[in-house]
Amino acid sequence: MNSSASHKAAHVTTRRLLDMKQNGEKISMLTAYDYTMARILDRAGVDVLLVGDSASNVFSGHSTTLPITIEEMIYHAKAVVKGVKEESGRAMVVTDMPFMSYQLSGEEALRNAGKIMKEHECDAVKLEGGRVIAETVKRITDVGIPVMGHLGLMPQSIYKYGSYRVRAQEEREAEQLLEDAVLLEQSGAFAIVLEKIPSALAAEVTRSLTIPTIGIGAGIECDGQVLVINDILGLNREFHPRFVRQYADLNTVIEDAARQYVADVRKRDFPSPDESY
Ligand code: KIV
């Protein structure tokens, strides 16, 4: 991802994220699925772009993250990496390993992590799970591929949970999550996403680790925050969970623009002579 062009900014690395935690600087992360958005978000100074398997929901319209394939993830990731490279080159790009691309065996996980890294030169991969995947995380990081963990609400396990409610509210699950976080750090993970867990637990996990935590619905004490770009832009009218802060209403902006265009075409207002050859 590092680029030699003169206008390029220093690329965000795993080392930089560690320093940010140590210096108390908050880490900003957003999802991105395409070239144009990646350019805008890199220009805006977002530290980490996550090519999330939430593309399965917000890009492809599936009801869960499970259907997206490794080829589809690579397709999105290639576009995002290209966007960052052609902008300032600053943002780190992390790609989600999709459901069943890393669960069957350590060997297959390593092959797929390698495929993701080789085919689009991203900076790291993200896997969901704790103790169950600790060995796999070690195997992947041992060959030099940085791994971001993901604990708490893990959308790839939605059929097991049966709902998207807040996780680890009971003591036993909270204790397990804390142990899982420590295990992931010991296995070589460079950061961990904490999704939809009580703020107090996220704070305890954050204090217990030397690697950064990135929260989504996990309170202010995490070392950084991540949200789905479509949610902060207000692209989805139906989805308003408590942990999302909506910064724009692009759903209305886009619909109004499209309505205006339709009207202009119908009344023969578009194209004008100035817009014609
Ligand atoms: O896929 C995704 O968008 C994610 C974030 C919710 C962290 O994993």
Coordinates of C-alpha atoms and ligand atoms in Angstrom, one line a residue:
M1 CA 0.0 0.0 0.0
N2 CA 2.9 2.4 0.5
S3 CA 3.2 4.8 -2.4
S4 CA 6.1 6.9 -3.5
A5 CA 4.2 9.8 -5.1
S6 CA 5.1 13.1 -3.5
H7 CA 1.6 14.1 -2.4
K8 CA 1.2 10.8 -0.5
A9 CA 0.8 10.8 3.2
A10 CA 2.4 8.4 5.7
H11 CA 0.5 5.1 5.4
V12 CA -1.2 3.9 8.6
T13 CA 0.4 0.7 9.8
T14 CA -0.2 -1.7 12.6
R15 CA 2.8 0.0 14.4
R16 CA 1.0 3.4 14.0
L17 CA -2.2 2.0 15.5
L18 CA -0.3 0.7 18.5
D19 CA 1.4 4.1 19.0
M20 CA -2.0 5.7 18.7
K21 CA -3.3 3.6 21.6
Q22 CA -0.2 4.3 23.7
N23 CA -0.5 8.1 23.0
G24 CA -4.2 8.1 23.7
E25 CA -5.1 9.2 20.1
K26 CA -8.4 7.8 19.0
I27 CA -8.5 5.6 15.9
S28 CA -11.3 6.2 13.2
M29 CA -12.4 3.3 11.1
L30 CA -15.3 3.1 8.5
T31 CA -16.3 0.5 6.1
A32 CA -15.8 1.0 2.3
Y33 CA -16.8 -1.2 -0.6
D34 CA -15.8 0.8 -3.7
Y35 CA -13.2 3.0 -5.3
T36 CA -15.1 6.3 -5.2
M37 CA -16.0 6.0 -1.5
A38 CA -12.5 4.9 -0.6
R39 CA -11.0 8.0 -2.2
I40 CA -13.4 10.3 -0.3
L41 CA -12.8 8.5 3.0
D42 CA -9.0 8.5 2.6
R43 CA -9.1 12.2 1.7
A44 CA -11.2 12.8 4.9
G45 CA -8.5 11.3 7.0
V46 CA -10.2 8.1 8.1
D47 CA -7.4 5.9 9.6
V48 CA -8.6 2.5 8.7
L49 CA -11.0 1.4 5.9
L50 CA -12.7 -1.9 6.5
V51 CA -13.8 -3.9 3.5
G52 CA -16.5 -5.4 5.7
D53 CA -18.5 -8.5 4.8
S54 CA -21.4 -6.1 5.6
A55 CA -21.1 -5.6 1.9
S56 CA -23.3 -8.7 1.8
N57 CA -26.1 -6.7 3.4
V58 CA -25.6 -3.1 2.2
F59 CA -24.2 -3.7 -1.3
S60 CA -25.8 -7.0 -2.3
G61 CA -29.1 -6.8 -0.3
H62 CA -28.7 -10.2 1.6
S63 CA -30.2 -10.3 5.1
T64 CA -27.0 -11.6 6.7
T65 CA -23.2 -11.5 6.0
L66 CA -23.1 -15.2 5.4
P67 CA -23.6 -15.4 1.6
I68 CA -20.7 -13.2 0.5
T69 CA -17.9 -15.1 -1.2
I70 CA -14.1 -14.7 -1.0
E71 CA -14.1 -13.7 -4.7
E72 CA -16.7 -11.0 -4.0
M73 CA -14.7 -9.7 -1.0
I74 CA -11.6 -9.5 -3.2
Y75 CA -13.6 -7.6 -5.9
H76 CA -14.6 -5.0 -3.3
A77 CA -11.2 -4.9 -1.7
K78 CA -9.4 -4.3 -5.0
A79 CA -11.5 -1.3 -5.7
V80 CA -10.9 0.1 -2.2
V81 CA -7.2 -0.4 -2.3
K82 CA -7.0 1.3 -5.7
G83 CA -9.0 4.3 -4.4
V84 CA -6.7 4.8 -1.4
K85 CA -3.6 4.4 -3.6
E86 CA -4.9 7.0 -6.0
E87 CA -5.8 9.4 -3.2
S88 CA -3.4 10.2 -0.3
G89 CA -2.4 6.5 0.2
R90 CA -2.8 7.1 4.0
A91 CA -5.6 4.8 5.1
M92 CA -4.9 1.2 6.2
V93 CA -7.2 -1.3 4.4
V94 CA -8.5 -4.3 6.3
T95 CA -10.5 -7.0 4.5
D96 CA -13.0 -9.3 6.3
M97 CA -12.5 -13.0 5.7
P98 CA -16.0 -14.2 4.8
F99 CA -18.0 -16.9 6.5
M100 CA -16.4 -20.4 6.0
S101 CA -13.2 -19.1 4.4
Y102 CA -11.3 -19.7 7.7
Q103 CA -13.3 -22.0 9.9
L104 CA -12.6 -25.4 8.2
S105 CA -8.9 -25.7 8.9
G106 CA -5.8 -23.6 9.7
E107 CA -4.4 -24.6 6.3
E108 CA -7.4 -23.4 4.4
A109 CA -7.6 -20.2 6.5
L110 CA -3.9 -19.5 5.7
R111 CA -4.4 -20.2 2.0
N112 CA -7.4 -17.8 1.9
A113 CA -5.8 -15.1 3.9
G114 CA -2.8 -15.3 1.5
K115 CA -5.1 -15.1 -1.5
I116 CA -6.7 -12.0 -0.1
M117 CA -3.4 -10.3 0.6
K118 CA -1.8 -11.3 -2.7
E119 CA -4.7 -10.4 -5.0
H120 CA -5.2 -6.9 -3.8
E121 CA -2.4 -5.8 -1.6
C122 CA -4.5 -4.9 1.4
D123 CA -2.9 -4.4 4.8
A124 CA -4.6 -7.0 7.0
V125 CA -7.5 -9.4 7.3
K126 CA -10.2 -9.6 9.9
L127 CA -11.7 -12.8 11.4
E128 CA -14.6 -13.2 13.8
G129 CA -14.1 -15.4 16.9
G130 CA -12.1 -16.0 20.1
R131 CA -10.6 -19.2 21.4
V132 CA -12.0 -21.3 18.5
I133 CA -9.9 -19.4 16.0
A134 CA -6.9 -18.5 18.2
E135 CA -4.7 -21.2 16.6
T136 CA -5.7 -20.0 13.1
V137 CA -4.9 -16.4 14.0
K138 CA -1.4 -17.6 15.2
R139 CA -0.9 -19.5 12.0
I140 CA -1.8 -16.5 9.8
T141 CA 0.2 -14.0 11.8
D142 CA 3.2 -16.3 12.0
V143 CA 3.6 -16.0 8.2
G144 CA 3.4 -12.2 8.4
I145 CA -0.2 -11.5 7.6
P146 CA -1.6 -9.0 10.2
V147 CA -4.9 -10.1 11.7
M148 CA -7.6 -7.9 13.3
G149 CA -9.9 -9.9 15.6
H150 CA -13.7 -9.4 16.1
L151 CA -15.5 -10.3 19.4
G152 CA -18.9 -9.6 20.9
L153 CA -21.7 -9.6 18.4
M154 CA -20.2 -11.6 15.5
P155 CA -22.6 -11.3 12.6
Q156 CA -21.4 -14.5 11.0
S157 CA -22.8 -16.3 14.0
I158 CA -26.2 -14.7 13.8
Y159 CA -28.0 -18.1 13.3
K160 CA -26.5 -19.3 16.5
Y161 CA -27.5 -16.2 18.5
G162 CA -30.9 -15.9 16.9
S163 CA -30.9 -12.1 17.4
Y164 CA -28.7 -9.0 17.1
R165 CA -29.2 -8.1 20.8
V166 CA -26.3 -6.8 22.9
R167 CA -23.8 -9.6 23.8
A168 CA -21.9 -10.5 27.0
Q169 CA -24.4 -8.9 29.4
E170 CA -24.2 -12.0 31.6
E171 CA -21.1 -12.5 33.7
R172 CA -20.0 -15.8 32.2
E173 CA -20.1 -14.5 28.6
A174 CA -18.3 -11.3 29.7
E175 CA -15.5 -13.4 31.3
Q176 CA -15.2 -15.5 28.3
L177 CA -15.0 -12.5 26.0
L178 CA -12.2 -11.0 28.1
E179 CA -10.3 -14.3 28.0
D180 CA -10.9 -14.5 24.2
A181 CA -9.5 -11.0 23.8
V182 CA -6.3 -11.8 25.7
L183 CA -5.9 -15.0 23.7
L184 CA -6.3 -13.1 20.4
E185 CA -3.6 -10.7 21.5
Q186 CA -1.3 -13.6 22.5
S187 CA -2.0 -15.2 19.2
G188 CA -0.7 -12.2 17.4
A189 CA -3.8 -10.1 16.5
F190 CA -2.9 -6.4 16.1
A191 CA -6.3 -5.0 17.0
I192 CA -9.8 -6.2 18.0
V193 CA -13.2 -5.0 17.0
L194 CA -15.7 -5.1 19.9
E195 CA -19.2 -5.2 18.6
K196 CA -22.4 -4.4 20.7
I197 CA -21.2 -5.2 24.2
P198 CA -21.7 -3.2 27.4
S199 CA -19.4 -0.1 27.6
A200 CA -18.0 -1.2 31.0
L201 CA -16.9 -4.5 29.6
A202 CA -15.3 -2.9 26.5
A203 CA -13.5 -0.5 28.8
E204 CA -12.1 -3.5 30.8
V205 CA -11.0 -5.3 27.7
T206 CA -9.4 -2.1 26.4
R207 CA -7.4 -1.7 29.7
S208 CA -6.4 -5.3 29.7
L209 CA -4.8 -5.3 26.2
T210 CA -1.7 -3.6 24.8
I211 CA -3.3 -3.8 21.3
P212 CA -6.1 -1.3 20.3
T213 CA -9.8 -2.1 20.6
I214 CA -12.1 -0.6 18.0
G215 CA -15.7 -0.4 19.2
I216 CA -19.1 -0.5 17.4
G217 CA -21.8 -0.1 19.9
A218 CA -19.2 -0.7 22.7
G219 CA -18.9 2.8 24.3
I220 CA -16.4 5.6 24.4
E221 CA -13.6 3.8 26.2
C222 CA -12.5 1.8 23.2
D223 CA -9.3 2.9 21.5
G224 CA -11.2 3.6 18.3
Q225 CA -14.6 3.5 16.7
V226 CA -15.9 1.8 13.5
L227 CA -19.3 2.3 11.8
V228 CA -20.8 1.1 8.5
I229 CA -20.5 4.0 5.9
N230 CA -24.0 3.5 4.6
D231 CA -25.4 4.0 8.2
I232 CA -23.5 7.2 8.9
L233 CA -24.6 8.6 5.5
G234 CA -28.2 7.7 6.1
L235 CA -28.5 5.6 3.0
N236 CA -30.7 3.0 4.6
R237 CA -34.0 4.4 5.7
E238 CA -35.1 1.3 7.8
F239 CA -31.9 0.9 9.9
H240 CA -31.5 3.2 13.0
P241 CA -29.8 1.3 15.8
R242 CA -28.8 3.2 18.9
F243 CA -25.0 2.9 18.2
V244 CA -25.2 4.6 14.8
R245 CA -24.7 8.4 14.6
Q246 CA -26.1 9.6 11.2
Y247 CA -24.1 12.4 9.7
A248 CA -26.1 12.9 6.5
D249 CA -29.4 12.0 4.9
L250 CA -28.1 10.8 1.5
N251 CA -31.2 8.6 1.0
T252 CA -33.3 11.8 0.7
V253 CA -30.6 13.7 -1.2
I254 CA -30.2 10.9 -3.8
E255 CA -34.0 10.3 -4.1
D256 CA -34.6 14.1 -4.6
A257 CA -31.8 14.3 -7.2
A258 CA -33.2 11.3 -9.1
R259 CA -36.7 12.7 -9.0
Q260 CA -35.5 16.0 -10.3
Y261 CA -33.6 14.3 -13.2
V262 CA -36.7 12.2 -14.1
A263 CA -38.8 15.4 -14.2
D264 CA -36.2 17.3 -16.3
V265 CA -36.0 14.4 -18.8
R266 CA -39.8 14.2 -19.0
K267 CA -40.3 17.9 -19.6
R268 CA -37.5 18.0 -22.2
D269 CA -35.5 20.3 -20.0
F270 CA -32.4 18.0 -20.0
P271 CA -30.2 18.1 -22.0
S272 CA -30.0 21.8 -22.7
P273 CA -28.0 23.1 -25.7
D274 CA -25.1 23.7 -23.3
E275 CA -25.2 20.1 -22.3
S276 CA -25.2 18.9 -25.9
Y277 CA -22.6 18.7 -28.7
Ligands
KIV1 O1 -18.5 -6.1 8.2 C1 -18.5 -5.1 8.9 O2 -19.0 -4.0 8.5 C2 -18.0 -5.2 10.2 C3 -18.1 -4.0 11.1 C4 -19.5 -4.0 11.6 C5 -17.1 -3.9 12.2 O3 -17.4 -6.2 10.6

